[in-house]
Amino acid sequence: MNKPSQRVEQDELRTRMRATGMSHHEIAIEFARRYRLRPRAAYRVAHGWTQQQAADRINAHATRAGLDPEGTAPMTAPRLSEVENWPRPARRRPTPQLLALLAEVYGCDLHALVDVDDREHLPPADVFLINGMSRPPDRAATSSAASSFTSSAPLWGTATERPVEAAPSAASAGHAPNPSSAGQTHEDHLIIFPQLAPDGRIVLMPLDRRGFLSGLGLTAASGSTLSPLAMTPTIPSGSSSIDPRVVDHFARLRAVLAENDNLFGPRQVITTAQEQAGLIATHLRNGTNSRPQRQTLLHIQTQFADLLGWLHQDSGDHATAGYWLDRALEWSHRAGDPKATVFILARKSQLAADRGDPVEAVDVADAALTSAEPTGRLAAIAATYSAHGHALRGEKTTCLTLYDRAHDILDRAGPDTDPWGEFFSPAYIEVQRAHSLAALGDYPAAASGFRTAIDGLPPAFHRDRGVYLAREALAHAGAREPEQAATLGLNALTVGASTHSGRIMTSLRTLRDAVAGWQTVPQVREFRQAMDRVPTAIAV
């Protein structure tokens, strides 16, 4: 058997490390050791980015932060390669300004991006400036290094340009920074984070992004510090039972994270969900040997794995999504939960369809359909995903028959209190039918189906609205209606920019190409110009 390429090996290792809860900082350290990477290359590879992908993100972040107001995108893959490999060859050294920008993009401390070779070759003025930037004490580097100084030199400085002059920023002087000064709105500096309050409630709290990255606490009105983990009951090794609050905590937090995802997209949720999955694994290792209690935790662990699979799927990271769905399938068997097993098989069909693999989409959906209770909700879900797989294979009659079967099963299904597929409804079947009609080339019917779904969508499903808008836009493009397509595309882009949904942005990139032949249409021109400004600014 041929040995896999180093890129494939690194991708597999990164996925395994992230699945265990390891940070990009820890991955970069391991990659630097294992693959002999310089620190700046190690952090890039820890994120799984090529040099071109990293350059795109660096340029986009510089534009958003007001550091490259003209949008000239001066970072390129060859230039980044020189920066990563300096001082050998000694062609383009990284200035403190550029290191600070890299630290923001890579989510690490600036000091982690320089090693002894760098320090021995950097000009004394640069070393002095770097040493004057604060270090995070004894923790993984996640602070925003760029906010620790204000530069009067050009951001993209090279060795031929004068050193940067340091001055305290508004944040370091004890004043709140003016969001508009960086070319961003106030909301761009906030993330919505689930917090466990002392009274046991989980509340959604706005948290300053840089404050969060710096590890700052969030203080409630009562003066007590809230932390998503601080109030979590823990189990000493060898405990004979699990505190009931543990199970309740995980169940409630998963519901909040799912709601957060619907409102704000996956990027706000993934890290917290992974942390909680790690905590569940810790409880399973150290907690009770009681089979019923372990089954309860395994049931919740399966739900978190499914959630993580969904979050990565919506982010466009299908490989990691597949990893988590595989874990969910394994854990559903260990939990002795046949309904969970059926649902995860159906979810794997949905993921296969998103990957463009209709054969697997049909195979695993049919396996779910065979295993499901014939008149239960899960059978209807399996039939729905099987229908779309057949649509991708061009089998229209089978596809539409399965959608009708899904409706019939759901009409006869009794009440179901299980958590699997709570989102499923007749309206969901119809929006999936519209998706399949577009795949089959019936664009007018698809557009009508998406419009009906959008009009009936609850306000909480903000991200799903963007997905359906983007797909409706594609259907109008297929029907040769460029004005409607472009107008809907702009509306979907607003949602995609706020949620970082890979499904939205994938559809919009396809739409940009689909309407390219109508560039004389004002709406099309406006949409394509908007897309040209943001494709790399929205990390998916």
JSON list of C-alpha atoms in Angstrom, two decimals, residues 396 400 433-450 475-476 478-479:
[
{"chain": "A", "resi": 396, "resn": "LYS", "atom": "CA", "xyz": [-36.78, 11.74, -10.48]},
{"chain": "A", "resi": 400, "resn": "LEU", "atom": "CA", "xyz": [-40.64, 12.09, -5.67]},
{"chain": "A", "resi": 433, "resn": "ARG", "atom": "CA", "xyz": [-38.09, 18.46, -2.07]},
{"chain": "A", "resi": 434, "resn": "ALA", "atom": "CA", "xyz": [-37.32, 21.91, -3.45]},
{"chain": "A", "resi": 435, "resn": "HIS", "atom": "CA", "xyz": [-33.60, 21.21, -3.03]},
{"chain": "A", "resi": 436, "resn": "SER", "atom": "CA", "xyz": [-34.02, 17.97, -4.99]},
{"chain": "A", "resi": 437, "resn": "LEU", "atom": "CA", "xyz": [-36.11, 19.62, -7.72]},
{"chain": "A", "resi": 438, "resn": "ALA", "atom": "CA", "xyz": [-33.26, 22.07, -8.28]},
{"chain": "A", "resi": 439, "resn": "ALA", "atom": "CA", "xyz": [-30.82, 19.15, -8.56]},
{"chain": "A", "resi": 440, "resn": "LEU", "atom": "CA", "xyz": [-33.19, 17.56, -11.10]},
{"chain": "A", "resi": 441, "resn": "GLY", "atom": "CA", "xyz": [-33.35, 20.78, -13.16]},
{"chain": "A", "resi": 442, "resn": "ASP", "atom": "CA", "xyz": [-36.95, 21.78, -12.34]},
{"chain": "A", "resi": 443, "resn": "TYR", "atom": "CA", "xyz": [-35.92, 25.29, -11.33]},
{"chain": "A", "resi": 444, "resn": "PRO", "atom": "CA", "xyz": [-39.30, 27.10, -11.29]},
{"chain": "A", "resi": 445, "resn": "ALA", "atom": "CA", "xyz": [-40.80, 24.49, -8.96]},
{"chain": "A", "resi": 446, "resn": "ALA", "atom": "CA", "xyz": [-37.67, 24.59, -6.78]},
{"chain": "A", "resi": 447, "resn": "ALA", "atom": "CA", "xyz": [-37.82, 28.38, -6.49]},
{"chain": "A", "resi": 448, "resn": "SER", "atom": "CA", "xyz": [-41.48, 28.23, -5.50]},
{"chain": "A", "resi": 449, "resn": "GLY", "atom": "CA", "xyz": [-40.75, 25.57, -2.88]},
{"chain": "A", "resi": 450, "resn": "PHE", "atom": "CA", "xyz": [-37.95, 27.58, -1.31]},
{"chain": "A", "resi": 475, "resn": "ALA", "atom": "CA", "xyz": [-33.07, 28.11, -8.67]},
{"chain": "A", "resi": 476, "resn": "HIS", "atom": "CA", "xyz": [-33.91, 31.51, -10.20]},
{"chain": "A", "resi": 478, "resn": "GLY", "atom": "CA", "xyz": [-31.32, 28.10, -13.37]},
{"chain": "A", "resi": 479, "resn": "ALA", "atom": "CA", "xyz": [-34.69, 29.45, -14.55]}
]
